[in-house]
mmCIF file of C-alpha atoms in Angstrom:
data_model
loop_
_atom_site.group_PDB
_atom_site.id
_atom_site.type_symbol
_atom_site.label_atom_id
_atom_site.label_comp_id
_atom_site.label_asym_id
_atom_site.label_seq_id
_atom_site.Cartn_x
_atom_site.Cartn_y
_atom_site.Cartn_z
ATOM 1 C CA GLY A 1 0.000 0.000 0.000
ATOM 2 C CA GLU A 2 0.848 3.655 0.015
ATOM 3 C CA ALA A 3 2.474 5.519 2.869
ATOM 4 C CA PHE A 4 0.111 7.063 5.407
ATOM 5 C CA THR A 5 -0.046 10.850 5.476
ATOM 6 C CA GLN A 6 -2.176 12.995 7.745
ATOM 7 C CA SER A 7 -3.226 15.202 4.840
ATOM 8 C CA ARG A 8 -4.567 12.240 2.820
ATOM 9 C CA TRP A 9 -6.369 10.882 5.905
ATOM 10 C CA SER A 10 -7.947 14.299 6.521
ATOM 11 C CA GLY A 11 -8.926 14.519 2.863
ATOM 12 C CA ALA A 12 -10.537 11.065 2.964
ATOM 13 C CA LYS A 13 -12.537 12.001 6.083
ATOM 14 C CA ASP A 14 -13.686 15.267 4.489
ATOM 15 C CA ALA A 15 -14.713 13.422 1.311
ATOM 16 C CA ALA A 16 -16.711 10.828 3.271
ATOM 17 C CA LEU A 17 -18.487 13.532 5.269
ATOM 18 C CA ALA A 18 -19.216 15.589 2.129
ATOM 19 C CA ALA A 19 -20.633 12.557 0.316
ATOM 20 C CA LEU A 20 -23.050 11.985 3.187
ATOM 21 C CA SER A 21 -24.013 15.603 3.872
ATOM 22 C CA GLN A 22 -24.588 16.803 0.295
ATOM 23 C CA ARG A 23 -27.709 14.700 -0.177
ATOM 24 C CA ARG A 24 -30.384 13.867 2.386
ATOM 25 C CA PHE A 25 -28.255 14.334 5.536
ATOM 26 C CA PRO A 26 -26.942 17.918 5.870
ATOM 27 C CA PHE A 27 -26.445 17.488 9.633
ATOM 28 C CA ALA A 28 -23.954 14.635 9.197
ATOM 29 C CA ARG A 29 -20.883 14.834 11.403
ATOM 30 C CA ILE A 30 -17.780 12.906 12.331
ATOM 31 C CA VAL A 31 -18.299 11.099 15.637
ATOM 32 C CA ASP A 32 -14.967 9.308 15.915
ATOM 33 C CA SER A 33 -11.771 9.391 13.919
ATOM 34 C CA ARG A 34 -8.596 7.487 14.773
ATOM 35 C CA ALA A 35 -5.414 6.482 13.035
ATOM 36 C CA ALA A 36 -3.242 3.909 14.837
ATOM 37 C CA ILE A 37 0.129 3.802 13.102
ATOM 38 C CA ASP A 38 2.650 0.975 13.592
ATOM 39 C CA SER A 39 5.778 2.302 11.926
ATOM 40 C CA GLN A 40 7.777 -0.902 12.482
ATOM 41 C CA ALA A 41 5.124 -3.104 10.875
ATOM 42 C CA ARG A 42 4.412 -0.332 8.366
ATOM 43 C CA THR A 43 0.652 -0.549 8.940
ATOM 44 C CA ALA A 44 -2.104 1.881 9.755
ATOM 45 C CA GLN A 45 -5.413 0.992 11.382
ATOM 46 C CA LEU A 46 -7.946 3.684 10.451
ATOM 47 C CA THR A 47 -11.324 4.174 12.102
ATOM 48 C CA LEU A 48 -13.979 6.643 10.986
ATOM 49 C CA GLU A 49 -17.466 6.793 12.462
ATOM 50 C CA LEU A 50 -20.040 9.135 10.956
ATOM 51 C CA ASP A 51 -23.436 10.106 12.347
ATOM 52 C CA SER A 52 -25.804 10.928 9.506
ATOM 53 C CA GLY A 53 -28.175 12.943 11.668
ATOM 54 C CA PRO A 54 -31.800 13.085 10.591
ATOM 55 C CA LEU A 55 -32.990 12.754 7.014
ATOM 56 C CA VAL A 56 -34.021 16.274 5.957
ATOM 57 C CA ARG A 57 -37.065 16.939 3.805
ATOM 58 C CA ILE A 58 -37.870 20.397 2.477
ATOM 59 C CA ARG A 59 -41.051 21.884 3.954
ATOM 60 C CA GLY A 60 -41.157 25.112 1.921
ATOM 61 C CA MET A 61 -39.227 28.291 1.142
ATOM 62 C CA ARG A 62 -39.104 31.720 2.748
ATOM 63 C CA VAL A 63 -37.716 34.630 0.701
ATOM 64 C CA GLU A 64 -35.770 37.519 2.242
ATOM 65 C CA GLY A 65 -34.292 40.647 0.657
ATOM 66 C CA THR A 66 -36.906 41.573 -1.935
ATOM 67 C CA ASN A 67 -37.868 45.241 -2.200
ATOM 68 C CA ARG A 68 -38.592 46.256 -5.812
ATOM 69 C CA TYR A 69 -39.190 42.850 -7.319
ATOM 70 C CA PRO A 70 -42.012 40.545 -6.252
ATOM 71 C CA VAL A 71 -41.351 37.358 -4.275
ATOM 72 C CA SER A 72 -43.003 35.494 -7.165
ATOM 73 C CA ILE A 73 -39.818 35.850 -9.237
ATOM 74 C CA VAL A 74 -38.094 33.614 -6.702
ATOM 75 C CA THR A 75 -40.997 31.269 -6.044
ATOM 76 C CA ASN A 76 -41.674 30.768 -9.770
ATOM 77 C CA LEU A 77 -38.086 29.607 -10.243
ATOM 78 C CA ASN A 78 -38.241 27.249 -7.272
ATOM 79 C CA THR A 79 -37.861 23.701 -8.573
ATOM 80 C CA ILE A 80 -37.485 22.172 -5.100
ATOM 81 C CA ASP A 81 -40.824 20.614 -4.250
ATOM 82 C CA PRO A 82 -42.136 20.492 -0.674
ATOM 83 C CA GLY A 83 -41.498 17.028 0.720
ATOM 84 C CA SER A 84 -38.410 16.424 -1.410
ATOM 85 C CA GLU A 85 -35.188 15.295 0.233
ATOM 86 C CA TYR A 86 -32.403 17.814 0.825
ATOM 87 C CA ASP A 87 -30.075 17.986 -2.190
ATOM 88 C CA GLU A 88 -27.237 20.509 -2.199
ATOM 89 C CA ALA A 89 -26.845 20.293 -5.995
ATOM 90 C CA GLN A 90 -30.502 21.323 -6.510
ATOM 91 C CA ILE A 91 -29.983 24.269 -4.171
ATOM 92 C CA TRP A 92 -26.872 25.431 -6.050
ATOM 93 C CA THR A 93 -28.737 25.123 -9.363
ATOM 94 C CA MET A 94 -31.576 27.269 -8.061
ATOM 95 C CA GLN A 95 -29.161 29.896 -6.708
ATOM 96 C CA GLN A 96 -27.596 30.131 -10.164
ATOM 97 C CA LYS A 97 -31.022 30.436 -11.824
ATOM 98 C CA LEU A 98 -31.833 33.381 -9.548
ATOM 99 C CA VAL A 99 -28.604 35.194 -10.390
ATOM 100 C CA ASP A 100 -29.052 34.421 -14.100
ATOM 101 C CA THR A 101 -32.361 36.348 -14.128
ATOM 102 C CA ALA A 102 -30.335 39.569 -13.734
ATOM 103 C CA TYR A 103 -32.867 40.772 -11.153
ATOM 104 C CA TYR A 104 -30.511 39.663 -8.372
ATOM 105 C CA ALA A 105 -26.865 40.502 -7.841
ATOM 106 C CA GLY A 106 -26.619 37.679 -5.337
ATOM 107 C CA ALA A 107 -28.663 34.759 -4.063
ATOM 108 C CA PHE A 108 -28.017 32.341 -1.236
ATOM 109 C CA ILE A 109 -30.326 29.487 -0.354
ATOM 110 C CA LEU A 110 -29.813 27.882 3.029
ATOM 111 C CA LEU A 111 -31.602 25.554 5.385
ATOM 112 C CA ASP A 112 -33.459 27.440 8.087
ATOM 113 C CA ARG A 113 -31.456 26.376 11.136
ATOM 114 C CA THR A 114 -32.995 28.857 13.553
ATOM 115 C CA THR A 115 -34.765 26.071 15.425
ATOM 116 C CA PRO A 116 -32.313 23.747 17.181
ATOM 117 C CA LEU A 117 -32.627 20.053 16.455
ATOM 118 C CA PRO A 118 -34.502 18.197 19.163
ATOM 119 C CA GLN A 119 -32.387 15.799 21.207
ATOM 120 C CA PRO A 120 -32.256 12.968 20.636
ATOM 121 C CA ALA A 121 -32.483 13.847 16.957
ATOM 122 C CA PRO A 122 -35.443 12.287 15.129
ATOM 123 C CA GLU A 123 -34.900 10.032 12.124
ATOM 124 C CA GLN A 124 -36.466 12.656 9.843
ATOM 125 C CA ILE A 125 -37.058 16.381 10.090
ATOM 126 C CA ASP A 126 -38.868 18.833 7.796
ATOM 127 C CA LEU A 127 -37.166 22.220 7.415
ATOM 128 C CA ASP A 128 -37.746 25.332 5.345
ATOM 129 C CA LEU A 129 -35.258 26.772 2.920
ATOM 130 C CA VAL A 130 -34.432 30.470 3.187
ATOM 131 C CA ALA A 131 -33.673 32.293 -0.071
ATOM 132 C CA ARG A 132 -31.692 35.452 0.703
ATOM 133 C CA VAL A 133 -31.480 37.646 -2.355
ATOM 134 C CA THR A 134 -29.721 40.929 -3.071
ATOM 135 C CA GLU A 135 -31.470 42.844 -5.802
ATOM 136 C CA ALA A 136 -29.428 44.128 -8.711
ATOM 137 C CA PRO A 137 -29.603 47.875 -9.372
ATOM 138 C CA ARG A 138 -32.643 48.898 -11.404
ATOM 139 C CA HIS A 139 -30.566 50.955 -13.838
ATOM 140 C CA ARG A 140 -27.143 50.162 -15.215
ATOM 141 C CA VAL A 141 -24.967 52.130 -17.612
ATOM 142 C CA ILE A 142 -21.817 50.687 -19.150
ATOM 143 C CA THR A 143 -19.482 52.754 -21.291
ATOM 144 C CA GLY A 144 -16.351 51.808 -23.136
ATOM 145 C CA ALA A 145 -13.917 53.082 -25.696
ATOM 146 C CA GLY A 146 -11.630 51.244 -28.072
ATOM 147 C CA VAL A 147 -9.725 51.192 -31.295
ATOM 148 C CA SER A 148 -9.724 48.489 -33.939
ATOM 149 C CA SER A 149 -7.643 48.156 -37.083
ATOM 150 C CA ASN A 150 -10.770 47.619 -39.218
ATOM 151 C CA ASN A 151 -13.033 50.422 -37.972
ATOM 152 C CA GLY A 152 -10.774 52.800 -36.091
ATOM 153 C CA PRO A 153 -11.847 54.418 -32.807
ATOM 154 C CA ARG A 154 -15.222 53.650 -31.228
ATOM 155 C CA ILE A 155 -17.255 54.494 -28.160
ATOM 156 C CA ASP A 156 -19.815 52.067 -26.722
ATOM 157 C CA THR A 157 -22.633 52.802 -24.308
ATOM 158 C CA GLU A 158 -25.118 50.321 -22.927
ATOM 159 C CA TYR A 159 -28.096 51.129 -20.724
ATOM 160 C CA THR A 160 -30.122 48.468 -18.905
ATOM 161 C CA ASN A 161 -33.430 49.032 -17.126
ATOM 162 C CA ARG A 162 -34.514 45.987 -15.097
ATOM 163 C CA ASP A 163 -38.022 47.317 -14.404
ATOM 164 C CA LEU A 164 -39.241 48.975 -17.591
ATOM 165 C CA PHE A 165 -42.574 50.781 -17.040
ATOM 166 C CA ALA A 166 -42.886 49.110 -13.594
ATOM 167 C CA THR A 167 -43.744 45.810 -15.322
ATOM 168 C CA PHE A 168 -40.548 43.876 -14.398
ATOM 169 C CA TRP A 169 -39.654 43.772 -18.090
ATOM 170 C CA ARG A 170 -36.012 44.305 -18.870
ATOM 171 C CA ALA A 171 -34.762 46.596 -21.616
ATOM 172 C CA LYS A 172 -31.262 47.001 -22.950
#
């Protein structure tokens, strides 16, 4: 086998925990971790115990940070159905969809962890997601100047209105 290194052992523990916590079990944690090294025999006895915590199902979504734009922009893009199991990849995809709308400069979707888990932890728990959005500016102006060998000097100006006529239409 290969030589034992602390960095590879730490990486393996992190990978095992990430594999468990990214889907269904976001409260997973390392309970016990040991490495018994016998340098003379050139062996390593590794022990890793993980506690999955409760299975998490999504109850619903609460939206924070909207001022100009209606909450429906977020809720209409929500592809995470109530009752579905926690899936970090789905959450990241939805965050990206929100930012791609150009209505939001930032979007973070997190589990609502304001209520502590009951002890002992149940086998399953239903939690809300919290979508925290930062709205992009309503108006944006971009200017630029350049020179090309084909057309010579040029000046560019771009104006974007993200709420044209108060209808949430975008115009460029």
